[in-house]
CSV table of C-alpha atoms in Angstrom, one decimal:
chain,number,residue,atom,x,y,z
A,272,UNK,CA,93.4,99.5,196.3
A,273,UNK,CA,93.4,102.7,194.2
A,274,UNK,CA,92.8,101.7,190.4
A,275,UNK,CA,93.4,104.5,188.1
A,276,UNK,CA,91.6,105.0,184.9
A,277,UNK,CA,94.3,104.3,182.5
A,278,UNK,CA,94.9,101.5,184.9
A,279,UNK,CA,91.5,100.2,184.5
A,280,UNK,CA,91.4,100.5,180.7
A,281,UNK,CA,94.8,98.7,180.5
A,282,UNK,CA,93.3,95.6,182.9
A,283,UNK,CA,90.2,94.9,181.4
A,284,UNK,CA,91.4,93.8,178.2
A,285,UNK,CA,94.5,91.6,179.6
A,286,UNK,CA,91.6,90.0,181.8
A,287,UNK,CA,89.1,89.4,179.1
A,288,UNK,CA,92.0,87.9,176.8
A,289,UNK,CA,93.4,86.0,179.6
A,290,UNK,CA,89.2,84.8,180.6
A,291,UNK,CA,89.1,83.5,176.8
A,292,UNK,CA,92.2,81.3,176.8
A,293,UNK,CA,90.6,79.5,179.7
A,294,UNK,CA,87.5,78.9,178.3
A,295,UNK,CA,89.4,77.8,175.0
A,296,UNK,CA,90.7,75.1,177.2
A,297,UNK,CA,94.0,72.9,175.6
A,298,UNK,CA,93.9,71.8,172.1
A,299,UNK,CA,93.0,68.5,171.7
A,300,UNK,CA,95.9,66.2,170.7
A,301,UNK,CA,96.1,63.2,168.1
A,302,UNK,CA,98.6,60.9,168.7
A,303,UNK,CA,99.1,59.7,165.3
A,304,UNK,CA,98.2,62.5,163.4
A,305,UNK,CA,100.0,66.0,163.3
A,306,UNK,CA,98.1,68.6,161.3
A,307,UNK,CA,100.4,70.9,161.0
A,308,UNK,CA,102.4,68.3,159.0
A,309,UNK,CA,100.5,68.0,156.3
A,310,UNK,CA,98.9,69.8,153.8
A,311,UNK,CA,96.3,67.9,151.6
A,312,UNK,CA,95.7,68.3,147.8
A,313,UNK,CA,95.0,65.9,145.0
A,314,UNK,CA,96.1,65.4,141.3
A,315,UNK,CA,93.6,63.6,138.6
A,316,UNK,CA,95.2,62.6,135.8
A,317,UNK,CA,92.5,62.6,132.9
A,318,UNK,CA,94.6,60.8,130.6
A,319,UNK,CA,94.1,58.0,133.0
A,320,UNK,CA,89.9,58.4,133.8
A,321,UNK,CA,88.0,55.9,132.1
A,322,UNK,CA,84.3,57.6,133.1
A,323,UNK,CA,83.5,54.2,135.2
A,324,UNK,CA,82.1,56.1,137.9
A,325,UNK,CA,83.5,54.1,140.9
A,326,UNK,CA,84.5,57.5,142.6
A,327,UNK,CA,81.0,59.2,142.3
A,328,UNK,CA,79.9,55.3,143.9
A,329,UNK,CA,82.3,55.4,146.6
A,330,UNK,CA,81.9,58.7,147.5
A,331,UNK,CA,78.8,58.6,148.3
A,332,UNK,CA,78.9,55.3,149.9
A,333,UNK,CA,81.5,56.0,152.6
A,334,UNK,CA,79.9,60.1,153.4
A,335,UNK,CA,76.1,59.1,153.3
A,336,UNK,CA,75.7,61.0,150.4
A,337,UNK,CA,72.2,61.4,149.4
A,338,UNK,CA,70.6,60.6,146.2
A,339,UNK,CA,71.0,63.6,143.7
A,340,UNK,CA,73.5,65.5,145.1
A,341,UNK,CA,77.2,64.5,144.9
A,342,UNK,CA,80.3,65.4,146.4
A,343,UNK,CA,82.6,64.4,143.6
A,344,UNK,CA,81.3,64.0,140.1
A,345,UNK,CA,82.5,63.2,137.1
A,346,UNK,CA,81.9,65.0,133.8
A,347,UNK,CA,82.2,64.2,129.9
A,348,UNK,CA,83.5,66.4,127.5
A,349,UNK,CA,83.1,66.3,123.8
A,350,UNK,CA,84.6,68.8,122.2
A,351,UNK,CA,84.5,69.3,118.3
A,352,UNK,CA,86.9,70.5,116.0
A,353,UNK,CA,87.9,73.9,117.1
A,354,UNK,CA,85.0,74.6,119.3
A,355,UNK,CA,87.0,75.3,122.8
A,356,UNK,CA,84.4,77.6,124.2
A,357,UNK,CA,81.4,75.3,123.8
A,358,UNK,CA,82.2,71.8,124.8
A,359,UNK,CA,79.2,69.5,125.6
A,360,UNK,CA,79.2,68.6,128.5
A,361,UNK,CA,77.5,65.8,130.6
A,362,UNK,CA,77.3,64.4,133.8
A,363,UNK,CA,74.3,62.1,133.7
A,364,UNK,CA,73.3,61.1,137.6
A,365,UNK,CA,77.0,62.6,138.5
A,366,UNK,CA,78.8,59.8,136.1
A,367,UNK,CA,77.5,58.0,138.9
A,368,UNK,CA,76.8,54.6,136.7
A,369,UNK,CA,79.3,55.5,134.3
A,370,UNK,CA,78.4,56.9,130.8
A,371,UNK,CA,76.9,55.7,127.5
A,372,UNK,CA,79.2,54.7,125.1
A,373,UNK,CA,80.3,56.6,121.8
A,374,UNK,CA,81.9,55.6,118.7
A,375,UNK,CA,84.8,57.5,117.3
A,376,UNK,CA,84.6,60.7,115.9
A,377,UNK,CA,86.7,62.0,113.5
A,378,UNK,CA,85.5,65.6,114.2
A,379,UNK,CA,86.1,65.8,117.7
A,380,UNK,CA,87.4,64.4,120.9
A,381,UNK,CA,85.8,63.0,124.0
A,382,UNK,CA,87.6,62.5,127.5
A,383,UNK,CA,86.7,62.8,131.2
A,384,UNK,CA,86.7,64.9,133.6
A,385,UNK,CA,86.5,64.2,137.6
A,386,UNK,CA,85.6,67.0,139.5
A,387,UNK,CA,85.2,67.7,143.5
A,388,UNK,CA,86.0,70.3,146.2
A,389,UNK,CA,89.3,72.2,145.3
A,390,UNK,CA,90.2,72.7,148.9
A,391,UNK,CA,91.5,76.2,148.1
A,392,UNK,CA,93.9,78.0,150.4
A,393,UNK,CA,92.4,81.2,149.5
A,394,UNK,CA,88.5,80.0,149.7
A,395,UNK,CA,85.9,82.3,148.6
A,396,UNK,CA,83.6,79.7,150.7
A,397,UNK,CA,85.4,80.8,154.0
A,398,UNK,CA,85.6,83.9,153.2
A,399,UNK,CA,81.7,85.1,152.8
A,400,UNK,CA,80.4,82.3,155.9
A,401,UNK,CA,79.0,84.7,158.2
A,402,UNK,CA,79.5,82.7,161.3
A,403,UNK,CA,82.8,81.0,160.9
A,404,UNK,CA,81.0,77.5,160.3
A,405,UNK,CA,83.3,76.8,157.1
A,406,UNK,CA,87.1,77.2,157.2
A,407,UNK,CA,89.8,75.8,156.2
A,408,UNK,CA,91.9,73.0,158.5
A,409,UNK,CA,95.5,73.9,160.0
A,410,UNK,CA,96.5,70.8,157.2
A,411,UNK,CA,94.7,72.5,154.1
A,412,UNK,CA,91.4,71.0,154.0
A,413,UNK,CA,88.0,72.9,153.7
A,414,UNK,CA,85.8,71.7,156.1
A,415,UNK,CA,82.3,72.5,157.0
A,416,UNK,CA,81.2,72.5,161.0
A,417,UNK,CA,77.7,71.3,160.6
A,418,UNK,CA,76.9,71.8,164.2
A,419,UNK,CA,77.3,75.9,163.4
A,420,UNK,CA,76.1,76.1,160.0
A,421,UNK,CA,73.0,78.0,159.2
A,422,UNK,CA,72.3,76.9,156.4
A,423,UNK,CA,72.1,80.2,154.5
A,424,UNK,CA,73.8,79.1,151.2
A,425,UNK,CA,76.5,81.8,150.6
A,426,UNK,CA,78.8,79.4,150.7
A,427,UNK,CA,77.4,77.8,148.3
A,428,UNK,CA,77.0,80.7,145.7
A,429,UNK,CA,80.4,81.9,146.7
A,430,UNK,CA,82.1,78.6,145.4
A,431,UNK,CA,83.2,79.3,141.6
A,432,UNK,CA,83.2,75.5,140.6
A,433,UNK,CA,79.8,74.5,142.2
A,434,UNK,CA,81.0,71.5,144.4
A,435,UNK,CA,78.8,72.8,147.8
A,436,UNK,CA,75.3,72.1,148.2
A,437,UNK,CA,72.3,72.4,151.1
A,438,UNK,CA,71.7,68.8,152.0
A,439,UNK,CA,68.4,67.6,151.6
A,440,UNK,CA,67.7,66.9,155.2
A,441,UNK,CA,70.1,69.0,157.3
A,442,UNK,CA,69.5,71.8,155.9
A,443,UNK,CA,73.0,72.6,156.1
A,444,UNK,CA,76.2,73.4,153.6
A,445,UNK,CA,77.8,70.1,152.4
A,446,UNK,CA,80.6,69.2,150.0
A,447,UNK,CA,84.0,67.2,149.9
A,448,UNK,CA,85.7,66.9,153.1
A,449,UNK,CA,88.5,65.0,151.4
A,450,UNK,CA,87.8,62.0,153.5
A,451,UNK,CA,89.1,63.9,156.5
A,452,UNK,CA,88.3,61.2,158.7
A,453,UNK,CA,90.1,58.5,156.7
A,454,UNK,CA,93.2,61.0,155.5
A,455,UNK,CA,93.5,61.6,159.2
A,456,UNK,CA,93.9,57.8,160.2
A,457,UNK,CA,96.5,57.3,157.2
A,458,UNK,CA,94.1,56.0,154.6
A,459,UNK,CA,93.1,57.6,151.5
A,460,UNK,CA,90.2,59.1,150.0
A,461,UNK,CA,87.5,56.7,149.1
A,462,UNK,CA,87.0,58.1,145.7
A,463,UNK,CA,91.2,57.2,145.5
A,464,UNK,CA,91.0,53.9,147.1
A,465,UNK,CA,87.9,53.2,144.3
A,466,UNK,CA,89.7,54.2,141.5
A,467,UNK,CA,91.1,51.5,139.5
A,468,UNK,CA,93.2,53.1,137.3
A,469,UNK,CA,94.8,55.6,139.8
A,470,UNK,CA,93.2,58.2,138.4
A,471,UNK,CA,93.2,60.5,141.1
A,472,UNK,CA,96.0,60.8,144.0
A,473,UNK,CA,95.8,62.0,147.4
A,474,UNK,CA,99.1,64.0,147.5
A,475,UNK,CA,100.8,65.9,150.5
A,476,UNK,CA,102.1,68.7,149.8
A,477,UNK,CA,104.1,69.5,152.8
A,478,UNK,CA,105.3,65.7,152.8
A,479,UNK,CA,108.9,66.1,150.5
A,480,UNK,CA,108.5,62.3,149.6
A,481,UNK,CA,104.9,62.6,148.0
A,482,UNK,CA,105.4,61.3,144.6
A,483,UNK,CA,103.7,64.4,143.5
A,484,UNK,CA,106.5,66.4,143.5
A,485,UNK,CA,108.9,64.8,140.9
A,486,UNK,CA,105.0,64.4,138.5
A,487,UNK,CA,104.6,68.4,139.2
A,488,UNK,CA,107.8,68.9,138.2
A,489,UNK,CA,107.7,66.7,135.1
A,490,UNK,CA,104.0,67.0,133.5
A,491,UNK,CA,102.0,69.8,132.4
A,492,UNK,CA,99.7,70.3,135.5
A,493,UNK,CA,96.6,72.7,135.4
A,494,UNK,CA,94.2,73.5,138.2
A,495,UNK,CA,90.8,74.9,137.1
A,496,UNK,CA,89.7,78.7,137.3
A,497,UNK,CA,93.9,80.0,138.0
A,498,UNK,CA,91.9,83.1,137.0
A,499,UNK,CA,90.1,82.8,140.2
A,500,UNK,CA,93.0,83.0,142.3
A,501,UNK,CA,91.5,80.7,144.9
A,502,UNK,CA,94.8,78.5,145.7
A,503,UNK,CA,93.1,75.7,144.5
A,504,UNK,CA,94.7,72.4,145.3
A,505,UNK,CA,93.3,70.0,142.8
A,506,UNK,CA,96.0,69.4,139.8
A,507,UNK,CA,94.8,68.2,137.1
A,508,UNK,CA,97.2,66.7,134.5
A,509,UNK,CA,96.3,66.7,130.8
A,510,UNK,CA,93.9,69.0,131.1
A,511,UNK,CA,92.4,70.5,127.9
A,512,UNK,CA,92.0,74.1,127.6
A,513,UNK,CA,87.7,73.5,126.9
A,514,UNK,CA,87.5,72.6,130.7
A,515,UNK,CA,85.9,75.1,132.9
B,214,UNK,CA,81.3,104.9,187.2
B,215,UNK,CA,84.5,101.9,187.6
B,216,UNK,CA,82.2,99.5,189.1
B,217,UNK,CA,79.4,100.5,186.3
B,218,UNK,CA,82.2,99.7,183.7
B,219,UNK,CA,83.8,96.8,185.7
B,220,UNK,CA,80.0,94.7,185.8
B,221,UNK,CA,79.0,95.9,182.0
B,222,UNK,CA,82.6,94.7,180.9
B,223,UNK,CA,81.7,91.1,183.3
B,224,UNK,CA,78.6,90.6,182.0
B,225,UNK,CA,79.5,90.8,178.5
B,226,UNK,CA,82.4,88.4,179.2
B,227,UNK,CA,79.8,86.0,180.8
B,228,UNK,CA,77.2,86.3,178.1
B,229,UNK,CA,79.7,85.4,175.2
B,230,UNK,CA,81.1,82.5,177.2
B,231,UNK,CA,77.6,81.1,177.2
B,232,UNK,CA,77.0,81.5,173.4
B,233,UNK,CA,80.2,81.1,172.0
B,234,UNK,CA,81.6,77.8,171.9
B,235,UNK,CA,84.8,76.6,173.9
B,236,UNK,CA,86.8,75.9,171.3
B,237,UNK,CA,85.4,79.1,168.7
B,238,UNK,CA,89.1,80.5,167.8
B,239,UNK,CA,91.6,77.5,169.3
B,240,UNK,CA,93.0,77.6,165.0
B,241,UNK,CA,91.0,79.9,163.6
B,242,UNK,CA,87.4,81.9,163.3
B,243,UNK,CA,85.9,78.9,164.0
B,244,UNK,CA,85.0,75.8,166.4
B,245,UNK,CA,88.1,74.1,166.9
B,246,UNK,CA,86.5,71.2,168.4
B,247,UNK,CA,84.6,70.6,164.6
B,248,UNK,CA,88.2,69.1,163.1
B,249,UNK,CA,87.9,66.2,165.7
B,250,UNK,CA,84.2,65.6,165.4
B,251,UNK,CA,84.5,65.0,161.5
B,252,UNK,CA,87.9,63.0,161.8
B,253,UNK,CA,85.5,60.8,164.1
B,254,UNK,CA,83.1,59.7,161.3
B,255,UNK,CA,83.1,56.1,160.0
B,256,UNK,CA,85.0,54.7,157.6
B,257,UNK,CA,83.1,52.2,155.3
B,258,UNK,CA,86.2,51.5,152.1
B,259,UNK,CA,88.3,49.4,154.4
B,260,UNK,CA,91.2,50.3,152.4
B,261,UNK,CA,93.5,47.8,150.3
B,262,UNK,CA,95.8,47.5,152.9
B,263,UNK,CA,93.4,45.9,155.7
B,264,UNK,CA,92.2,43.3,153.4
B,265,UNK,CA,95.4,42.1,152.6
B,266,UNK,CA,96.2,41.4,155.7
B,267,UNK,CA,94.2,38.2,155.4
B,268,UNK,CA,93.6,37.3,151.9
B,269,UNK,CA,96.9,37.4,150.9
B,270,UNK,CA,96.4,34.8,148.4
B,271,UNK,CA,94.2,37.2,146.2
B,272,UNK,CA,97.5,39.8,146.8
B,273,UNK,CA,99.4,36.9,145.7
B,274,UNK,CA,97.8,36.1,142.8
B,275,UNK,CA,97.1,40.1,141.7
B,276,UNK,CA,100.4,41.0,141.8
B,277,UNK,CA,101.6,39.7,138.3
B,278,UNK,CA,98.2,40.7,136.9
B,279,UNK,CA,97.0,43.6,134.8
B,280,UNK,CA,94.6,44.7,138.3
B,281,UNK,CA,97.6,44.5,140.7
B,282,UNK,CA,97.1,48.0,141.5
B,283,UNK,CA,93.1,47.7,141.2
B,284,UNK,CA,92.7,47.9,145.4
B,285,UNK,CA,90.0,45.1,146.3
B,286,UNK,CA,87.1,47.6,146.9
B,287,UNK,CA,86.8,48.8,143.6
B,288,UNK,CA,85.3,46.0,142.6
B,289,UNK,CA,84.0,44.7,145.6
B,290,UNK,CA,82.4,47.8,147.4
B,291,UNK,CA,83.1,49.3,151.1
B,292,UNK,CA,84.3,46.2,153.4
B,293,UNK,CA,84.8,48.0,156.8
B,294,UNK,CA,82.1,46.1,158.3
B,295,UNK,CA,83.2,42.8,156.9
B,296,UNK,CA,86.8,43.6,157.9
B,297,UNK,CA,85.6,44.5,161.8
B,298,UNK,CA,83.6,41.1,161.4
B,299,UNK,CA,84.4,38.8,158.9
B,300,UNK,CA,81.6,36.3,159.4
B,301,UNK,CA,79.7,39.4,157.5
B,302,UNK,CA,79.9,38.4,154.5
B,303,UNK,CA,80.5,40.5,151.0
B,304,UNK,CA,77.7,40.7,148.3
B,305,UNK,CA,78.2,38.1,145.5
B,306,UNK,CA,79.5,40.1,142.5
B,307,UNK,CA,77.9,40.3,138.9
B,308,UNK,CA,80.6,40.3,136.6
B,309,UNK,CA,78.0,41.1,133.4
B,310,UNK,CA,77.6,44.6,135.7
B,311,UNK,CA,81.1,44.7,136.9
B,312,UNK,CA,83.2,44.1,134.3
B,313,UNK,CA,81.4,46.1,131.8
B,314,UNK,CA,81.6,49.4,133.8
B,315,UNK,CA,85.5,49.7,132.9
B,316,UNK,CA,85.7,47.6,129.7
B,317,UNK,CA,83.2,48.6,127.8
B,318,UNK,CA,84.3,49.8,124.6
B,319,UNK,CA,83.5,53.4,124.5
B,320,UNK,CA,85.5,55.9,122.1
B,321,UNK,CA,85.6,58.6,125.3
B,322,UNK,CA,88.0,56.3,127.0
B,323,UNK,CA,91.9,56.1,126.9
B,324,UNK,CA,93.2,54.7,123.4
B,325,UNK,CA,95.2,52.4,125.5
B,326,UNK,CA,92.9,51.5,128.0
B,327,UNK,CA,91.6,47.4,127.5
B,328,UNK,CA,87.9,47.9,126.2
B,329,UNK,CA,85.8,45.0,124.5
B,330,UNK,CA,82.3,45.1,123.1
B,331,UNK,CA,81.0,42.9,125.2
B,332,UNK,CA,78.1,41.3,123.1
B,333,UNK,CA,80.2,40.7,120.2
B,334,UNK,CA,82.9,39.8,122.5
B,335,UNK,CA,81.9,37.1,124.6
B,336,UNK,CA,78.9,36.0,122.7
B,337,UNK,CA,76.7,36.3,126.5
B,338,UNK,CA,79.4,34.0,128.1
B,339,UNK,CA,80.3,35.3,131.4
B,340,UNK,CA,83.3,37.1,131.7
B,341,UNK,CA,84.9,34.9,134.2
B,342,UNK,CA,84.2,31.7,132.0
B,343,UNK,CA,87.9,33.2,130.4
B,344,UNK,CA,88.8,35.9,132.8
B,345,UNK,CA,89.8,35.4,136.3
B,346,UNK,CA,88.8,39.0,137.9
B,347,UNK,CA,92.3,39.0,139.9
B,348,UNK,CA,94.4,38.2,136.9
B,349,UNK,CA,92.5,38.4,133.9
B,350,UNK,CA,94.5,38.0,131.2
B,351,UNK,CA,93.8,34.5,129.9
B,352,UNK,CA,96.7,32.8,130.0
B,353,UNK,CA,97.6,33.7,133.5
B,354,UNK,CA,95.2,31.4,134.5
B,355,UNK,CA,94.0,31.5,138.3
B,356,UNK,CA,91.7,30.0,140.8
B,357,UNK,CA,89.6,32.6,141.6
């Protein structure tokens, strides 16, 4: 068999493309659980957070979070007067055993402020991992393959609203995951399911029935950094305009 | 020169499949097979909805209350275990801990959210001596 050059150059590539979709092998398949029928966000309300810390707790209790690094955290803002650029702001052991109380203050304001992973659809995180060990999922969650990550904490710098860290003992890139292996079995968050105000929501966006919908519609939803541009997919309602 | 270009192009192929994994690029630029591996990890919050399935006496009684849509592991921590093996039993509560954490009286908090000073409030009573934790208002009564 005579193969001519142009041949050649035309049959290498169709063989090496055709090789790779055997070693891919078939995608594994969930019965319960479609991805590409969801796509996963959450909404805090902060007129509804009452800086008790259960999230921080539960977080941490249902991902092995360890000591002194935190997944979700919750802050406290103070804000005084007209002083919208320099809020104080604390966060003492990640709101983890809730906060010290305050009287009132005529001068000021005080209110808190859950925070975790925005799962952005537009990731800087993704974006600057050099080997593809942080991505995000076919049903909008940022994930992080542990098996694959180095460990070399660009991720980490690349996130605008801090929520990665290198954990302790790994050694790899850590963060929220959304509870992906509860949201994928139809339960909710842990830090949700803690919550006992119902402070924050896990919301599907793709899912037409998600409460969220008619609340975006009818509330005045903020997500942080919009400056950013990162898709993030956090809403927050009753936001103040000191929170960064 | 073919068969030069034919084994370089085969030994490449070969090399990668050894050090890229299977699933690298079944979604994205990534290990497809990583999506499944953390949808396997544990749960430890049982969720609301499992432990009503037997104690739906507490549901019961919850429902009229001001914590009927406080889910039972906010107070009472992950139950995963316990509901996988219920002769494992849940951690007594401390209700001068518990209680405390969301009622304190704290100025940061919600204007309309229920807050006490609890010293001045109870005088070191328990809360339960008036409260029932599942429906705490005082006149609702309650067992438990």
């Amino acid at each position: 068999m005579n193969i001519s050059r142009r041949q050649m150059l035309i049959l290498l590539p169709a063989a090496a493309v055709a090789w790779e979709s055997v070693l891919a092998g078939t995608p594994e398949s969930s019965p319960n659980y479609k991805m590409t029928d969801h796509w996963w966000s959450m909404l805090i309300d902060i007129s509804k957070c009452i800086g008790c810390g259960n999230c921080v707790r539960a977080c941490q209790a249902e991902n092995d979070v360890p000591d002194g690094f935190f997944r979700t955290w919750v802050e406290r803002y103070h804000v005084t007067d007209w002083h919208l650029e320099n809020p104080e702001v604390i966060s003492p052991d990640g709101g983890k055993e809730g906060f010290p109380s305050v009287t009132e203050d005529d001068n000021g304001k005080y209110f808190f402020v859950p925070k975790l992973c925005n799962h952005c659809a537009d990731s800087p995180c993704t974006q600057v991992c050099p080997v593809g060990a942080t991505f995000i999922s076919p049903d909008g969650v940022v994930l992080i393959d542990q098996t694959y990550c180095l460990g070399c904490a660009y991720c980490v710098q690349a996130c605008p609203y801090g929520c990665r860290y290198i954990h302790p003992q790994k050694k790899v890139a850590d963060k929220c995951t959304l509870c992906y292996h509860r949201i994928t079995k139809g339960l909710t968050t842990a830090c949700c399911e803690a919550c006992p105000t119902g402070a924050r929501q896990l919301a599907d966006l793709k899912n037409p029935k998600d409460p969220i919908h008619e609340f975006l519609r009818t509330h005045n939803v903020q997500i942080l950094k919009p400056q950013m541009a990162t898709g993030a997919k956090v809403f927050y309602n009753d936001l103040d305009g000191s929170v960064r | 020169m073919v068969a030069l270009y034919a084994v370089g192009t085969l030994t490449f192929l070969g090399i990668r499949a050894f050090f890229v994994p299977h699933s690298f690029g079944q979604y994205g630029h990534y290990r497809g097979a990583a999506i499944t591996e953390i949808a396997a990890h544990p749960i430890h919050f049982a969720g609301h909805q499992t432990c009503e399935t037997c104690h739906a006496d507490v549901q019961e009684m919850k429902k009229t209350g001001m914590h009927a849509q406080v889910s039972c592991e906010a107070c009472h921590g992950p139950l995963a275990k316990h509901a996988d093996d219920p002769s494992i039993q849940p951690a007594k509560l401390d209700t001068a801990v518990l209680c405390v954490r969301c009622h304190a009286a704290s100025a940061a908090r919600p204007k309309g959210f229920p807050q006490v000073a609890a010293a001045e409030h109870s005088n070191g009573l328990p809360c339960e001596t008036c409260h029932k934790p599942h429906s705490p208002a005082i006149s609702a009564g309650g067992a438990k």
